[in-house]
Structure formats: structure tokens, C-alpha cells
């Protein structure tokens, strides 16, 4: 009897695979980073071949570490970085261009033109999203308009578009499946989230041919089966969800009013709103939650583009630390930031400000400022951006009684303390539940898995959790 699950966790900076037993316990795990490509300021790309190669390698490695054969695995689940856009040739399976990452801003002129035509309300009414280069639709349009021969090939039905989940399923099934789930499709600016179908009007506005689009299914669905030679047996792909909706589900936020914040490459706060579609007047977007059935479910979302990535910048750009885990010790070596303020708008500002033209800044420097003050200001920037999201979310949905927190940076005690001390009055939740996962060698810590026709949450809430009283209550 197959008693294990294999979760493929494809993130912004690394690919990871995790084997779970029937009780949701981690049996084995493997992870590999891949290149971040920056062709010019504001542009961020990944090589789709590297995404696939690292994901397959970690799946094989995780099974080997667990000393399991593929036949021991009941199902595969996929969770993935959202919005990142891949276009490939249906016949050859080769990408026509690098994946354009969710952080990429090159499509902002297209977005500005749509907003200038007064079309943002049409998109918001149907998709819950604002018109911003963050989302996939304008990235897809850029590829079709700028890659030689791409538009003609797309209109001829020769190309396929997908977010990373679609790309992985295509590869896993040898091209037999071109599909996505509602949580990923809802991030494209092309899905009518009321009906969970591609919207003809929006496709015309974006000049996207319907022939390139994947089929859309509920998050819990048997999408297809993997090629046997990849893992040693043909396995069902039993569920798919975008990483943040997966975290919302994994944190057991199943009903209206429950919220979570994930400290990953960015910071993403989601609050479930049930079956009710609501729009925000305070800089939040409305997104489809992970949906076990075909019934639409929704959530408010606030997206911070640079969260844990600012720590990566301290490591790789400023060379202030050798490993991301060193940032807390460095920041704690000073009592405060010494007046230094860090605005990590490397790719613009997301919710609740939505300022695509903004760029990063460090201000308040004096002769007494040190790299430790900058590190502390960097952690403060993560906490303050999250506090702004919480304030907006509390205004929209009422006071948040409990905020469930996960992601690699959630184990940083200094960061969580700064967040608790961020004064947002009575809008601070009465308590914060911090989901502590087993130690991971990366900042981007998501341990959600999808199970065939059912869901499990793993290691995020329960005996391993800590409950900390929030300041100001």
C-alpha cells in the first residue's frame, strides 16, 4: 500500500522536494538553488530548464534519502512561485524565452497604458486584481510582442503558456498535460474568478490568443500521471496550489477571517473571506483561495515584493554577512537602527502602496552608522511592511484576532519582536501563531503538501508552534 506523499515546492530562489508519511511528518527533503538572472534594472528572469532540472533532481534525491521507491508514493502535490511566466513550444517542449519572474517590472508601460484607458476597474471587477506588472498577463503579452515569431506561433496554436506549475506538469507528463489550478490562474489578470474560466474580454484587452492557455481545474484534482522513467513509476499528480494559497490552506485558514503571513522572498499576508468576493479600498487585492472543489473561495491579499530578499541582498549584494542566518546576530549587536531607515523597493513597492516606480533607499546615515545599523533597518523594513498590510487588512475585514505566521524568516526572534512592537493601535492581533517548521537551509520555507482528493497541513500548526502575545494588547 502506498503510504507516502511527494511534495514539489518550486520557489523563487530554489526548488525543493519533501516526502511526507501518512501522518504528515517529514521523512526526507532535498533542495537546490538556481540562478537569478538580471538582464537590466527592474528585470528578473529564471531559466525554465534550470527550474525543471533542479525540481526533478530534488524529487529523485528526496526519494533516495527516504529509501523509498516511487511505488511507495500515493501521489504528488505541487506548490509553486506564482505569476512567473513561461512560454514554450508545444512540439519541442523548449521555452521560447526565459521565465519572467513575478518581481519583474518590464511590463509596467503596458499596465500604464491600460490604466490610462480607464480599464483597471474592468480587470478588478472580474479578477480581483489591480493592473500591475506583478501579474502574468502583461508578462505574457511582452513575450508575444517582443520575441521574434512568438505571436504568430501562439496564434497558430504552436505555443503554450503557463505559470511554473503548468511548466512542471508539462515536463512531468511528457507533454500530456497542459493545465493549472484556480489559485495560479487567478494571478494572471485573465481569469474570471467568479466563474473560474478564462475571460474573453480580458484576453482581447491583453491581446492574448486563447490557444496558448492551459485548462483550469480545482486545486484538488488528479491532473495526470508522471512518466514512469522520471521517478521509477508513473505517479498521479493529485493537487496543485500557488505557494501563498497553499500556505493559507496549510495554516488551516479555512474560514472567513483567518489570516496568515508568510515571510519568504517577499511577504504575503492573506485573509480568507469565504465564498464572498470583496474588493478593497485600502490597497489589497482579492485572490482565489485554494479550492478543493469547483466552488469559488476567496481571500484578501497584501503582497510585499521584497521581504527575505533584503537579507539575501545583505549577503550577496552588500556582503555584510556570509549566510542569511547571521543577520539576527548582526542586527542585535546594536540596540536600534540609529536613525537609519531602509526602503527595500528594489522592484517597486507592492501592497498597500502600489508604487511601481519606487526604488530602494537607505536614509538617515551618519558617521556613526555601521553595517549593523543597516542590518537592523533591513529587518525593520520587513516588519514595518507587514504591519502596513495588517493595518489595511484589519480595516477591510475587521480586527484580526489571530495571525498565523510561517516562512523561513519567522524563526528570527528579533524580526518577530519588531513586528509585535510596530504600533498599529488596536489593529494588532491579540496573538500571533508562528508556525515553526523543521530547520531548512533557505529563507523560503513552505511545507504545504497536497494529497489525492484531500489535503494535509504539515508541521506548521500544532505541537511545534509557538504562541506569542502581541504588543499593544
Coordinates of C-alpha atoms in Angstrom, one line a residue:
X1 CA 0.0 0.0 0.0
X2 CA 1.3 3.4 -1.0
X3 CA 1.6 5.5 2.2
X4 CA 3.7 8.5 1.3
X5 CA 3.3 11.8 -0.5
X6 CA 5.8 13.7 -2.5
X7 CA 5.5 17.5 -2.5
X8 CA 7.3 19.5 -5.1
X9 CA 7.9 23.0 -3.7
X10 CA 9.2 25.2 -6.6
X11 CA 10.2 28.6 -5.1
X12 CA 11.7 31.8 -6.3
X13 CA 15.3 31.0 -5.3
X14 CA 15.3 27.2 -5.0
X15 CA 13.5 24.0 -5.8
X16 CA 12.7 21.6 -3.0
X17 CA 11.1 18.2 -2.7
X18 CA 9.7 16.8 0.5
X19 CA 8.5 13.2 1.3
X20 CA 5.7 13.0 3.9
X21 CA 4.3 10.0 5.6
X22 CA 0.6 9.4 6.1
X23 CA 0.6 11.4 9.3
X24 CA 2.1 14.5 7.6
X25 CA 5.5 14.1 9.1
X26 CA 8.6 14.9 7.0
X27 CA 10.5 11.8 6.1
X28 CA 13.1 13.3 3.7
X29 CA 13.9 16.5 1.9
X30 CA 16.1 17.8 -0.8
X31 CA 16.7 21.3 -2.1
X32 CA 18.7 23.1 -4.8
X33 CA 19.1 26.8 -5.6
X34 CA 19.2 28.0 -9.1
X35 CA 20.4 31.2 -10.9
X36 CA 18.7 34.6 -10.6
X37 CA 19.1 36.4 -13.9
X38 CA 19.0 40.3 -14.0
X39 CA 19.3 41.4 -17.7
X40 CA 18.8 45.1 -16.8
X41 CA 17.4 47.1 -13.9
X42 CA 13.9 46.0 -12.9
X43 CA 14.1 42.8 -14.9
X44 CA 14.2 39.4 -13.2
X45 CA 14.4 36.1 -15.1
X46 CA 14.8 32.4 -14.5
X47 CA 15.9 29.7 -16.9
X48 CA 12.9 27.3 -17.2
X49 CA 15.3 24.4 -17.9
X50 CA 17.0 25.0 -14.6
X51 CA 13.7 25.1 -12.8
X52 CA 12.8 21.7 -14.2
X53 CA 16.2 20.2 -13.8
X54 CA 16.5 21.2 -10.1
X55 CA 13.0 20.2 -9.3
X56 CA 13.4 16.7 -10.9
X57 CA 16.8 16.3 -9.2
X58 CA 15.4 17.1 -5.7
X59 CA 12.5 14.8 -6.2
X60 CA 14.8 11.9 -7.1
X61 CA 17.1 12.8 -4.2
X62 CA 14.3 13.0 -1.6
X63 CA 13.0 9.6 -2.6
X64 CA 16.6 8.2 -2.3
X65 CA 17.1 9.8 1.1
X66 CA 13.8 8.3 2.3
X67 CA 14.9 4.9 0.9
X68 CA 11.6 4.6 -1.0
X69 CA 10.7 3.5 -4.4
X70 CA 8.2 5.5 -6.5
X71 CA 5.6 2.8 -5.9
X72 CA 5.6 3.7 -2.2
X73 CA 4.2 7.2 -3.1
X74 CA 0.5 7.6 -3.3
X75 CA 0.5 11.0 -5.0
X76 CA 2.5 14.1 -6.0
X77 CA 1.4 17.6 -5.0
X78 CA 2.8 20.8 -6.4
X79 CA 3.2 24.3 -4.9
X80 CA 5.0 27.0 -6.7
X81 CA 6.1 30.6 -7.1
X82 CA 3.1 32.4 -8.6
X83 CA 2.8 34.8 -11.6
X84 CA 6.2 33.8 -13.0
X85 CA 5.5 33.3 -16.7
X86 CA 6.8 30.6 -19.0
X87 CA 6.1 30.2 -22.8
X88 CA 7.2 27.1 -24.6
X89 CA 6.9 25.3 -27.9
X90 CA 4.3 22.5 -27.8
X91 CA 6.1 20.3 -30.2
X92 CA 9.7 20.5 -28.8
X93 CA 8.9 21.4 -25.2
X94 CA 11.6 24.1 -25.4
X95 CA 10.9 27.6 -23.9
X96 CA 10.9 30.5 -26.3
X97 CA 12.3 32.8 -23.7
X98 CA 13.5 32.8 -20.1
X99 CA 10.8 32.7 -17.4
X100 CA 9.8 36.3 -16.5
X101 CA 9.7 36.3 -12.7
X102 CA 6.9 37.8 -10.6
X103 CA 9.2 40.5 -9.4
X104 CA 9.9 41.7 -12.9
X105 CA 8.7 45.2 -13.9
X106 CA 9.2 45.4 -17.6
X107 CA 5.5 45.2 -18.4
X108 CA 4.8 48.4 -16.5
X109 CA 4.4 50.6 -19.7
X110 CA 1.6 48.1 -20.8
X111 CA 0.0 48.4 -17.5
X112 CA 0.2 52.2 -17.5
X113 CA -1.5 52.3 -20.9
X114 CA -4.3 50.1 -19.7
X115 CA -4.8 52.3 -16.7
X116 CA -4.8 55.4 -18.8
X117 CA -7.6 53.9 -20.9
X118 CA -9.7 53.6 -17.7
X119 CA -9.7 49.7 -17.9
X120 CA -8.5 48.9 -14.4
X121 CA -12.0 48.7 -12.9
X122 CA -12.9 46.1 -15.6
X123 CA -9.9 43.9 -14.5
X124 CA -10.6 44.4 -10.8
X125 CA -14.3 43.5 -11.1
X126 CA -13.6 40.2 -12.9
X127 CA -10.2 39.2 -11.4
X128 CA -10.0 41.0 -8.1
X129 CA -6.5 42.3 -9.1
X130 CA -5.2 45.7 -9.9
X131 CA -3.5 46.3 -13.3
X132 CA 0.2 45.8 -12.4
X133 CA 3.3 44.2 -13.9
X134 CA 3.4 41.8 -11.0
X135 CA 0.7 39.6 -12.7
X136 CA 1.2 37.2 -15.5
X137 CA -1.0 38.6 -18.3
X138 CA 1.2 41.6 -19.2
X139 CA 4.3 39.5 -18.9
X140 CA 2.8 37.0 -21.5
X141 CA 1.9 39.9 -23.7
X142 CA 5.5 41.2 -23.5
X143 CA 6.9 37.8 -24.7
X144 CA 4.4 37.6 -27.6
X145 CA 5.2 41.2 -28.6
X146 CA 9.0 41.0 -28.3
X147 CA 10.2 37.5 -29.0
X148 CA 10.6 37.0 -32.8
X149 CA 7.8 34.9 -34.3
X150 CA 6.2 34.3 -30.9
X151 CA 2.8 35.9 -31.6
X152 CA 2.3 34.2 -35.0
X153 CA 3.3 30.9 -33.4
X154 CA 0.9 31.4 -30.5
X155 CA -2.0 32.3 -32.8
X156 CA -1.2 29.1 -34.8
X157 CA -1.6 27.1 -31.6
X158 CA 2.1 26.1 -31.5
X159 CA 3.0 27.7 -28.1
X160 CA 1.8 27.0 -24.6
X161 CA 1.8 29.5 -21.7
X162 CA 1.8 28.6 -18.1
X163 CA 2.9 29.6 -14.6
X164 CA 5.5 27.4 -13.1
X165 CA 3.0 24.7 -12.0
X166 CA 1.9 24.3 -15.7
X167 CA 5.5 24.1 -16.8
X168 CA 6.3 21.4 -14.3
X169 CA 3.2 19.3 -15.1
X170 CA 4.1 19.5 -18.8
X171 CA 7.5 18.2 -18.1
X172 CA 6.4 15.6 -15.6
X173 CA 3.8 14.1 -18.0
X174 CA 5.9 14.3 -21.1
X175 CA 3.7 17.0 -22.6
X176 CA 0.4 15.1 -22.0
X177 CA -1.0 17.7 -19.6
X178 CA -1.3 21.5 -20.1
X179 CA -3.2 22.6 -17.1
X180 CA -3.2 24.8 -14.0
X181 CA -5.3 25.3 -10.9
X182 CA -7.6 28.1 -10.0
X183 CA -5.2 29.7 -7.4
X184 CA -2.5 30.1 -10.0
X185 CA -4.8 31.0 -12.8
X186 CA -6.3 33.8 -10.6
X187 CA -2.9 35.5 -10.7
X188 CA -2.8 36.1 -14.5
X189 CA -5.2 39.0 -15.0
X190 CA -7.1 36.7 -17.4
X191 CA -9.3 34.5 -15.2
X192 CA -12.8 35.5 -14.3
X193 CA -12.7 34.3 -10.7
X194 CA -16.5 34.3 -10.4
X195 CA -16.8 31.5 -13.0
X196 CA -13.2 30.1 -12.9
X197 CA -12.9 30.5 -16.6
X198 CA -10.7 32.5 -19.0
X199 CA -12.4 35.8 -19.8
X200 CA -12.8 36.6 -23.5
X201 CA -12.9 40.4 -22.9
X202 CA -9.8 40.5 -20.8
X203 CA -7.9 38.3 -23.3
X204 CA -8.8 40.8 -26.0
X205 CA -7.6 43.7 -23.9
X206 CA -4.3 42.0 -23.4
X207 CA -4.1 40.7 -27.0
X208 CA -3.6 37.1 -25.8
X209 CA -4.9 34.2 -28.0
X210 CA -6.9 31.6 -26.1
X211 CA -4.9 28.8 -27.8
X212 CA -1.9 29.4 -25.5
X213 CA -3.8 29.0 -22.3
X214 CA -3.9 25.9 -20.0
X215 CA -7.0 24.1 -18.8
X216 CA -8.2 25.2 -15.3
X217 CA -9.1 22.8 -12.6
X218 CA -9.8 22.9 -8.8
X219 CA -6.7 22.7 -6.6
X220 CA -7.5 19.2 -5.5
X221 CA -7.7 17.3 -8.8
X222 CA -6.0 14.4 -10.5
X223 CA -4.2 16.3 -13.2
X224 CA -2.5 13.4 -14.9
X225 CA 0.4 10.9 -14.3
X226 CA 4.1 11.3 -14.5
X227 CA 6.3 9.5 -17.0
X228 CA 7.5 6.3 -15.3
X229 CA 11.1 6.8 -16.3
X230 CA 11.4 10.0 -14.3
X231 CA 10.9 8.7 -10.8
X232 CA 10.7 4.9 -11.3
X233 CA 6.9 4.6 -11.7
X234 CA 4.0 6.5 -13.0
X235 CA 2.6 8.6 -10.2
X236 CA -0.6 10.7 -10.1
X237 CA -0.4 14.5 -9.7
X238 CA -3.1 14.9 -7.1
X239 CA -3.1 18.6 -6.3
X240 CA -1.7 22.0 -7.2
X241 CA -1.8 25.4 -5.5
X242 CA 0.2 28.6 -5.7
X243 CA 2.6 28.9 -2.8
X244 CA 0.7 31.6 -0.8
X245 CA -2.7 30.0 -1.2
X246 CA -1.1 26.7 -0.2
X247 CA 0.3 28.4 2.9
X248 CA -3.2 29.7 3.7
X249 CA -4.5 26.2 3.5
X250 CA -1.6 24.7 5.3
X251 CA -2.1 27.1 8.2
X252 CA -5.7 25.8 8.4
X253 CA -7.2 29.1 7.5
X254 CA -10.3 27.5 6.1
X255 CA -13.0 30.1 7.1
X256 CA -13.6 33.7 6.7
X257 CA -11.5 36.0 9.0
X258 CA -8.5 33.7 9.5
X259 CA -5.2 35.1 8.2
X260 CA -1.6 34.2 7.7
X261 CA 1.6 36.0 6.8
X262 CA 4.5 34.2 5.0
X263 CA 8.0 35.6 5.4
X264 CA 9.7 34.3 2.2
X265 CA 11.4 36.1 -0.6
X266 CA 8.6 38.6 -0.3
X267 CA 6.0 38.8 2.4
X268 CA 2.5 37.7 1.7
X269 CA -0.5 38.2 4.0
X270 CA -3.7 36.5 3.1
X271 CA -7.1 36.5 4.9
X272 CA -9.8 34.1 3.9
X273 CA -13.1 35.7 3.0
X274 CA -15.1 32.5 2.3
X275 CA -17.3 32.4 -0.7
X276 CA -17.8 36.2 -0.7
X277 CA -15.9 38.2 -3.4
X278 CA -15.0 41.6 -1.9
X279 CA -12.9 44.3 -3.3
X280 CA -10.6 46.5 -1.2
X281 CA -10.4 50.3 -0.8
X282 CA -7.1 50.0 1.1
X283 CA -4.6 48.7 -1.4
X284 CA -5.3 45.0 -1.1
X285 CA -6.2 42.6 -3.9
X286 CA -8.7 39.9 -4.0
X287 CA -7.5 36.4 -5.0
X288 CA -8.9 32.9 -5.3
X289 CA -8.0 30.7 -2.4
X290 CA -7.0 27.1 -2.9
X291 CA -10.2 25.3 -3.8
X292 CA -10.7 21.6 -3.1
X293 CA -13.9 21.6 -5.2
X294 CA -15.2 23.7 -8.0
X295 CA -16.9 26.2 -5.6
X296 CA -15.1 29.5 -5.7
X297 CA -13.4 30.7 -2.4
X298 CA -11.6 34.0 -2.0
X299 CA -9.1 35.8 0.1
X300 CA -7.8 39.3 0.6
X301 CA -4.1 39.5 -0.1
X302 CA -1.3 42.0 0.5
X303 CA 1.9 41.4 -1.3
X304 CA 5.3 42.8 -0.3
X305 CA 7.7 42.3 -3.1
X306 CA 10.9 42.4 -1.0
X307 CA 10.9 40.6 2.3
X308 CA 13.5 38.0 3.0
X309 CA 15.1 39.0 -0.3
X310 CA 16.5 42.1 1.5
X311 CA 18.5 39.7 3.7
X312 CA 19.8 37.9 0.5
X313 CA 20.9 41.4 -0.7
X314 CA 22.8 42.0 2.5
X315 CA 24.5 38.7 1.9
X316 CA 25.1 38.7 -1.9
X317 CA 25.0 42.4 -2.7
X318 CA 26.5 44.2 0.3
X319 CA 28.5 41.2 1.5
X320 CA 27.6 42.2 5.1
X321 CA 27.0 38.6 6.1
X322 CA 28.2 35.2 4.8
X323 CA 24.9 33.4 5.4
X324 CA 21.4 34.6 5.9
X325 CA 21.2 33.1 9.4
X326 CA 23.8 35.6 10.5
X327 CA 21.6 38.6 10.1
X328 CA 19.9 38.4 13.5
X329 CA 23.2 38.4 15.4
X330 CA 24.5 41.3 13.4
X331 CA 21.3 43.3 13.9
X332 CA 21.2 42.5 17.6
X333 CA 24.7 43.9 18.1
X334 CA 23.2 47.4 18.2
X335 CA 20.2 48.5 20.4
X336 CA 18.4 50.1 17.5
X337 CA 18.8 51.2 13.9
X338 CA 20.4 54.5 15.0
X339 CA 18.0 56.5 12.8
X340 CA 18.8 54.5 9.7
X341 CA 15.7 53.7 7.6
X342 CA 15.7 51.1 4.8
X343 CA 13.1 51.2 2.0
X344 CA 13.8 47.9 0.0
X345 CA 11.9 48.9 -3.1
X346 CA 14.3 47.1 -5.4
X347 CA 11.4 46.2 -7.7
X348 CA 8.9 48.9 -6.7
X349 CA 6.5 48.9 -3.8
X350 CA 3.6 46.4 -3.6
X351 CA 0.6 46.5 -1.3
X352 CA -0.8 48.6 0.1
X353 CA 1.1 51.4 -1.8
X354 CA 1.4 50.0 -5.4
X355 CA 4.2 52.4 -6.5
X356 CA 5.9 50.6 -9.4
X357 CA 8.3 53.5 -10.0
X358 CA 9.7 53.4 -6.4
X359 CA 13.3 52.3 -5.9
X360 CA 15.3 51.2 -2.9
X361 CA 16.7 53.8 -0.4
X362 CA 18.8 53.8 2.7
X363 CA 18.4 57.1 4.6
X364 CA 19.4 58.6 8.0
X365 CA 23.1 57.6 7.7
X366 CA 25.6 59.4 9.9
X367 CA 29.3 58.9 10.6
X368 CA 28.3 56.7 13.4
X369 CA 26.2 54.3 11.2
X370 CA 27.6 50.8 10.8
X371 CA 26.6 47.8 8.8
X372 CA 24.9 46.5 11.9
X373 CA 22.5 49.5 11.8
X374 CA 21.8 48.8 8.2
X375 CA 21.0 45.1 9.0
X376 CA 18.7 46.1 11.8
X377 CA 16.9 48.6 9.5
X378 CA 16.6 45.9 6.9
X379 CA 14.8 43.6 9.4
X380 CA 12.6 46.6 10.4
X381 CA 11.7 47.2 6.8
X382 CA 10.3 43.6 6.7
X383 CA 8.3 44.1 9.9
X384 CA 7.0 47.6 9.0
X385 CA 5.8 46.5 5.6
X386 CA 4.0 43.6 7.2
X387 CA 2.4 45.9 9.8
X388 CA 1.1 48.1 7.0
X389 CA -0.5 45.0 5.4
X390 CA -2.1 44.0 8.7
X391 CA -3.5 47.5 9.2
X392 CA -5.1 47.5 5.8
X393 CA -6.4 44.0 6.2
X394 CA -7.9 44.9 9.6
X395 CA -9.7 47.9 8.2
X396 CA -11.2 45.7 5.4
X397 CA -12.2 42.7 7.4
X398 CA -12.3 43.9 11.0
X399 CA -9.8 43.3 13.7
X400 CA -7.7 40.2 13.1
X401 CA -7.9 38.0 16.3
X402 CA -5.1 35.7 15.2
X403 CA -2.4 35.9 12.6
X404 CA -0.6 32.7 11.7
X405 CA 3.0 33.2 10.5
X406 CA 5.3 31.0 8.6
X407 CA 8.3 31.1 6.3
X408 CA 12.0 30.9 7.0
X409 CA 12.3 34.4 8.5
X410 CA 9.6 33.6 11.0
X411 CA 12.2 31.9 13.2
X412 CA 14.1 35.2 13.5
X413 CA 13.2 36.3 17.0
X414 CA 14.3 39.9 16.5
X415 CA 12.1 40.2 13.4
X416 CA 9.0 38.9 15.1
X417 CA 9.6 41.2 18.1
X418 CA 10.0 44.2 15.9
X419 CA 6.7 43.3 14.2
X420 CA 4.9 42.9 17.5
X421 CA 6.2 46.3 18.6
X422 CA 5.1 48.0 15.4
X423 CA 2.3 50.2 16.7
X424 CA -0.8 49.8 14.7
X425 CA -3.1 50.5 17.6
X426 CA -6.0 48.2 18.2
X427 CA -5.4 46.6 14.8
X428 CA -2.7 44.4 16.2
X429 CA -4.0 40.9 16.6
X430 CA -4.4 39.5 20.1
X431 CA -2.0 36.8 19.3
X432 CA 0.3 35.6 16.6
X433 CA 0.8 31.9 15.9
X434 CA 4.2 31.2 14.5
X435 CA 4.5 28.0 12.5
X436 CA 7.9 26.6 13.2
X437 CA 8.9 24.1 10.5
X438 CA 11.9 21.8 10.9
X439 CA 15.2 23.6 10.1
X440 CA 15.5 24.4 6.4
X441 CA 18.7 25.7 4.6
X442 CA 16.8 28.5 2.9
X443 CA 14.8 31.6 3.7
X444 CA 11.8 30.4 1.6
X445 CA 10.2 27.9 3.9
X446 CA 6.9 26.4 2.7
X447 CA 5.9 22.9 3.8
X448 CA 2.4 22.5 2.4
X449 CA 1.5 19.3 0.5
X450 CA -1.5 18.4 -1.5
X451 CA -2.9 14.9 -1.1
X452 CA -5.1 13.0 -3.6
X453 CA -8.7 14.1 -3.1
X454 CA -7.8 15.5 0.4
X455 CA -5.4 18.0 1.9
X456 CA -3.0 17.8 4.8
X457 CA -1.2 20.6 6.6
X458 CA 2.3 19.6 7.7
X459 CA 4.3 20.8 10.6
X460 CA 3.0 24.4 10.6
X461 CA 0.4 24.5 13.4
X462 CA 0.2 22.2 16.4
X463 CA 2.7 20.8 18.8
X464 CA 5.6 22.5 17.1
X465 CA 4.0 26.0 17.2
X466 CA 4.8 28.9 19.5
X467 CA 2.2 31.4 20.6
X468 CA 3.4 34.9 21.4
X469 CA 1.3 37.7 22.9
X470 CA 1.3 40.8 20.6
X471 CA 2.4 44.1 21.9
X472 CA -0.3 46.8 22.4
X473 CA -3.0 44.5 23.7

